PDB file of C-alpha atoms in Angstrom:
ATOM      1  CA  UNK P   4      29.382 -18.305  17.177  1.00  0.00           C
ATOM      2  CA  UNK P   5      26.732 -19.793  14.904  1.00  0.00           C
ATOM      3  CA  UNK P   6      23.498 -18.209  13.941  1.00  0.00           C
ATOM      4  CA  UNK P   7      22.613 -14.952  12.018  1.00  0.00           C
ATOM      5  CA  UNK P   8      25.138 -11.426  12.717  1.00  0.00           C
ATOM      6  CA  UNK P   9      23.446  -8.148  13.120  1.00  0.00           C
ATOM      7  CA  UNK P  10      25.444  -5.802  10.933  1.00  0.00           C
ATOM      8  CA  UNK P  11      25.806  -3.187  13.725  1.00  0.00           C
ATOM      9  CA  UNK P  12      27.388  -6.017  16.148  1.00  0.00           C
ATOM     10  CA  UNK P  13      30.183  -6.364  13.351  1.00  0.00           C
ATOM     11  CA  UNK P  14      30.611  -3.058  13.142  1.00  0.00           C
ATOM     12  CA  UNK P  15      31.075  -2.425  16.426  1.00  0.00           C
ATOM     13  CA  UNK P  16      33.348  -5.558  16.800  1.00  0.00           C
ATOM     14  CA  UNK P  17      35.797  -5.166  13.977  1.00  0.00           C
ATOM     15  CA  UNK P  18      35.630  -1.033  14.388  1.00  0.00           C
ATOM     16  CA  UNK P  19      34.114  -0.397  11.047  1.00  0.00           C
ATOM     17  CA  UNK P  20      32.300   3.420   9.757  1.00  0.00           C
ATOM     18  CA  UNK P  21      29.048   2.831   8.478  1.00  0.00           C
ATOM     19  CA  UNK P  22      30.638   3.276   4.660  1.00  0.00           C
ATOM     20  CA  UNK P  23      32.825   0.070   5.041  1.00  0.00           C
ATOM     21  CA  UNK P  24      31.627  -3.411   3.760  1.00  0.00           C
ATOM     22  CA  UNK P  25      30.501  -5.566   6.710  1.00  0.00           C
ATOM     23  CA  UNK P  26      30.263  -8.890   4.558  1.00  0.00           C
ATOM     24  CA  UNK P  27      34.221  -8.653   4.384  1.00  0.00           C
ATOM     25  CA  UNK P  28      34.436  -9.330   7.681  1.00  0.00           C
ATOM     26  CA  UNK P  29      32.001 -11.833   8.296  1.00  0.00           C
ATOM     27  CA  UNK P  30      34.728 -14.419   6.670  1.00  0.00           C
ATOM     28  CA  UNK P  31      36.025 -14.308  10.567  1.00  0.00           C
ATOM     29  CA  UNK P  32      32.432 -16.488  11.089  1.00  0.00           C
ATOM     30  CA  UNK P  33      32.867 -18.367   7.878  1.00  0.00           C
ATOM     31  CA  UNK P  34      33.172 -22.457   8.560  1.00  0.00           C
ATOM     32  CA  UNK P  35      34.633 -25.114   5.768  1.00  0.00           C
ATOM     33  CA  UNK P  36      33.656 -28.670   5.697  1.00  0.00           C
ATOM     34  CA  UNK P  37      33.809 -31.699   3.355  1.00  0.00           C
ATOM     35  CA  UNK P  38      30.123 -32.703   2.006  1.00  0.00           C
ATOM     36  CA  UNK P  39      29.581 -36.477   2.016  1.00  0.00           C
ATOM     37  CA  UNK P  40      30.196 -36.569  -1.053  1.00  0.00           C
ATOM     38  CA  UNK P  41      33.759 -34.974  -0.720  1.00  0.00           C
ATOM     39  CA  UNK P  42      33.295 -31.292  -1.743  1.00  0.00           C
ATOM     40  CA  UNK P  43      34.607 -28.896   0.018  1.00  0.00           C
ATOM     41  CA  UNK P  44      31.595 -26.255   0.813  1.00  0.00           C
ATOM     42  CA  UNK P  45      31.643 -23.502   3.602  1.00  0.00           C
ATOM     43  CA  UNK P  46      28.924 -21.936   5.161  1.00  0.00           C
ATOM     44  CA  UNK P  47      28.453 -18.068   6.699  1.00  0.00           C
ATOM     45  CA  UNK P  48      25.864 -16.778   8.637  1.00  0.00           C
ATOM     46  CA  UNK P  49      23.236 -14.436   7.636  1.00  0.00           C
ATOM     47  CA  UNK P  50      23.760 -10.386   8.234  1.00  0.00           C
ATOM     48  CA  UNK P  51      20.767  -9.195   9.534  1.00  0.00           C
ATOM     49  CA  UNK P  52      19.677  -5.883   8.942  1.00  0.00           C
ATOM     50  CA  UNK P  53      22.531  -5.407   6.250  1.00  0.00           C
ATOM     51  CA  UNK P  54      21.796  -2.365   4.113  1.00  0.00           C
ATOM     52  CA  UNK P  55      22.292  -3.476   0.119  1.00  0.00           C
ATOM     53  CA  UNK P  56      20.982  -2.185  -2.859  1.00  0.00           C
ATOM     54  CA  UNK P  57      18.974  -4.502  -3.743  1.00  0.00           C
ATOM     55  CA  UNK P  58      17.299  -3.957   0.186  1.00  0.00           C
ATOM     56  CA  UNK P  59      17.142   0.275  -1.144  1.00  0.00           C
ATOM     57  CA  UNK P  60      15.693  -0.922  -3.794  1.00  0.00           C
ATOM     58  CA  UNK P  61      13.056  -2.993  -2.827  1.00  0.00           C
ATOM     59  CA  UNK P  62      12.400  -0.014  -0.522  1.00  0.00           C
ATOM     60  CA  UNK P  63      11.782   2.287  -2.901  1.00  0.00           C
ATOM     61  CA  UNK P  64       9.323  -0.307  -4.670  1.00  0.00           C
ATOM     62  CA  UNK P  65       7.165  -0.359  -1.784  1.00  0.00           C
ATOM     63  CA  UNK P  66       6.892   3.040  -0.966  1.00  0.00           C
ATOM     64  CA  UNK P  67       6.353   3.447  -5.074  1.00  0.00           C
ATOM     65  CA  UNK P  68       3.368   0.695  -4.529  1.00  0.00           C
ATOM     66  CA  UNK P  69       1.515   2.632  -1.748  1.00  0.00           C
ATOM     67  CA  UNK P  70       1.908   6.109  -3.476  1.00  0.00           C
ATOM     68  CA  UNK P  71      -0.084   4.363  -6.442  1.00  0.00           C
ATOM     69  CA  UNK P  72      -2.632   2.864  -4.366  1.00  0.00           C
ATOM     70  CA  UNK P  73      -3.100   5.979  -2.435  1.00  0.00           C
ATOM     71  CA  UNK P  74      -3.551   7.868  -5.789  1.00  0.00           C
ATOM     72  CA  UNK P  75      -5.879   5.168  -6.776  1.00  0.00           C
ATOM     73  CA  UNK P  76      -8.082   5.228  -4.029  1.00  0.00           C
ATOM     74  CA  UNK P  77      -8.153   9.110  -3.899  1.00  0.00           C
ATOM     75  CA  UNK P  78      -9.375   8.297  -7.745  1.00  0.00           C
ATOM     76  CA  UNK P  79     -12.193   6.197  -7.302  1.00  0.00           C
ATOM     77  CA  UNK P  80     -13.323   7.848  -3.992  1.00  0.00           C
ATOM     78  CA  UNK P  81     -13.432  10.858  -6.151  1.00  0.00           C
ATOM     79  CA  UNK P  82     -15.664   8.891  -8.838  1.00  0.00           C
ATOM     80  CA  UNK P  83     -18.090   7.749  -6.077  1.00  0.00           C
ATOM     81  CA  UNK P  84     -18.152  11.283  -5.143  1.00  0.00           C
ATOM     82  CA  UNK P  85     -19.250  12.187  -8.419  1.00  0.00           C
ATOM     83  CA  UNK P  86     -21.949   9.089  -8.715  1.00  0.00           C
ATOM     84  CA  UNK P  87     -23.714   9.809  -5.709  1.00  0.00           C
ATOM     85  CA  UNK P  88     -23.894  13.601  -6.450  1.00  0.00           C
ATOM     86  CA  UNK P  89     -25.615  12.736  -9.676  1.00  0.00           C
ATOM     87  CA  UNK P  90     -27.934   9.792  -7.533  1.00  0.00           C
ATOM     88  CA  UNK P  91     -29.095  12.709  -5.409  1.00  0.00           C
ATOM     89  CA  UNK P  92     -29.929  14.993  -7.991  1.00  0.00           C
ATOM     90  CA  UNK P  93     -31.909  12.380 -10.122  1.00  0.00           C
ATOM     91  CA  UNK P  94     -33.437  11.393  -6.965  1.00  0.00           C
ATOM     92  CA  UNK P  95     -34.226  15.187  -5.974  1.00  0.00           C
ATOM     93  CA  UNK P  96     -35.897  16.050  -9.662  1.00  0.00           C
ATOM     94  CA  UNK P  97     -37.711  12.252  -9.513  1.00  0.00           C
ATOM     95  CA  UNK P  98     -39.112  13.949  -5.987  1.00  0.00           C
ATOM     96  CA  UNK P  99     -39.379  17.165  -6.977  1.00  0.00           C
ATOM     97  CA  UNK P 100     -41.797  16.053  -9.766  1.00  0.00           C
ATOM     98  CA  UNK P 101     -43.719  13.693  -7.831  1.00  0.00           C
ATOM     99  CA  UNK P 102     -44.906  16.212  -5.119  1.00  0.00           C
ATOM    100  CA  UNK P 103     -45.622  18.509  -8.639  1.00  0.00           C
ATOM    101  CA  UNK P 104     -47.953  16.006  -9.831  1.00  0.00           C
ATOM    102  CA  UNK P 105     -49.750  15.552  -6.315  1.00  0.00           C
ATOM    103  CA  UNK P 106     -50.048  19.817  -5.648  1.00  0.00           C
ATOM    104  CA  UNK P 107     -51.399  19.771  -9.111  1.00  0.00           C
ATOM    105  CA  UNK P 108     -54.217  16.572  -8.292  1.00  0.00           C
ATOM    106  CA  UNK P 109     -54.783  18.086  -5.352  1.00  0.00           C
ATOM    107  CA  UNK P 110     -55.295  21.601  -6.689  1.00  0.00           C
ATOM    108  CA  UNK P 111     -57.839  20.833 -10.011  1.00  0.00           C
ATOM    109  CA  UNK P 112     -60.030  18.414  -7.250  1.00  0.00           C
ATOM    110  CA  UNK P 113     -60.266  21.386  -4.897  1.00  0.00           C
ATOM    111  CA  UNK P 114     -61.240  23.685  -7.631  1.00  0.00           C
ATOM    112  CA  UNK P 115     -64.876  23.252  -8.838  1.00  0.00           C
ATOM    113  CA  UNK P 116     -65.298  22.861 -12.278  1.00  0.00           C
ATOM    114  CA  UNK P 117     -67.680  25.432 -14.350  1.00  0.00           C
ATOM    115  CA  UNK P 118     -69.575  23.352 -16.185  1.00  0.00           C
ATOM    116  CA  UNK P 119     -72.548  25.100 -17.136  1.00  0.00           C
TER     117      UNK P 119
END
């Protein structure tokens, strides 16, 4: 059998618990040869799916990544927030004043001025 081993197929083959060390038993697959230049080098195939610590712990570092770039993004949408409620005010009072200015033009031309 050549190619890569699914850790539950081992499992299942050799009778193993899910506690017991599948790379033990993929020796059964192991091959030996002689390089070229007369070493002697064997080969296994690759357990798919195998469940390692270093696999937990790159696990852990990506759900650790997206909880930091969820709080991040809750952080600046927060600080937008907080921009564009100040933008609407200033742009309320800049408004606000404008339409002052015109009722007050608009009010001392209407009104005729005693001059006498």
């Amino acid at each position: 059998m050549r190619g890569p081993k699914r850790g539950s197929k081992i499992r299942k083959l050799f009778n193993l618990s899910k506690e017991d060390d599948v790379r033990e038993y993929v020796n059964t697959y192991r091959r030996t040869f002689t390089t070229k230049s007369g070493k002697k080098v064997s080969k296994a195939p690759k357990i798919q799916r195998l469940v390692t610590p270093l696999t937990l712990q790159r696990k852990r570092a990506r759900i650790a990544d997206k909880k930091k770039r969820i709080v991040k993004a809750k952080a600046e949408a927060a600080e937008y927030q907080k921009l564009l409620a100040t933008r609407l005010k200033e742009q309320r009072e800049r408004r606000s004043e404008r339409l002052a200015k015109k009722r007050y033009g608009l009010s001392a031309a209407s009104k005729p001025s005693v001059a006498a």
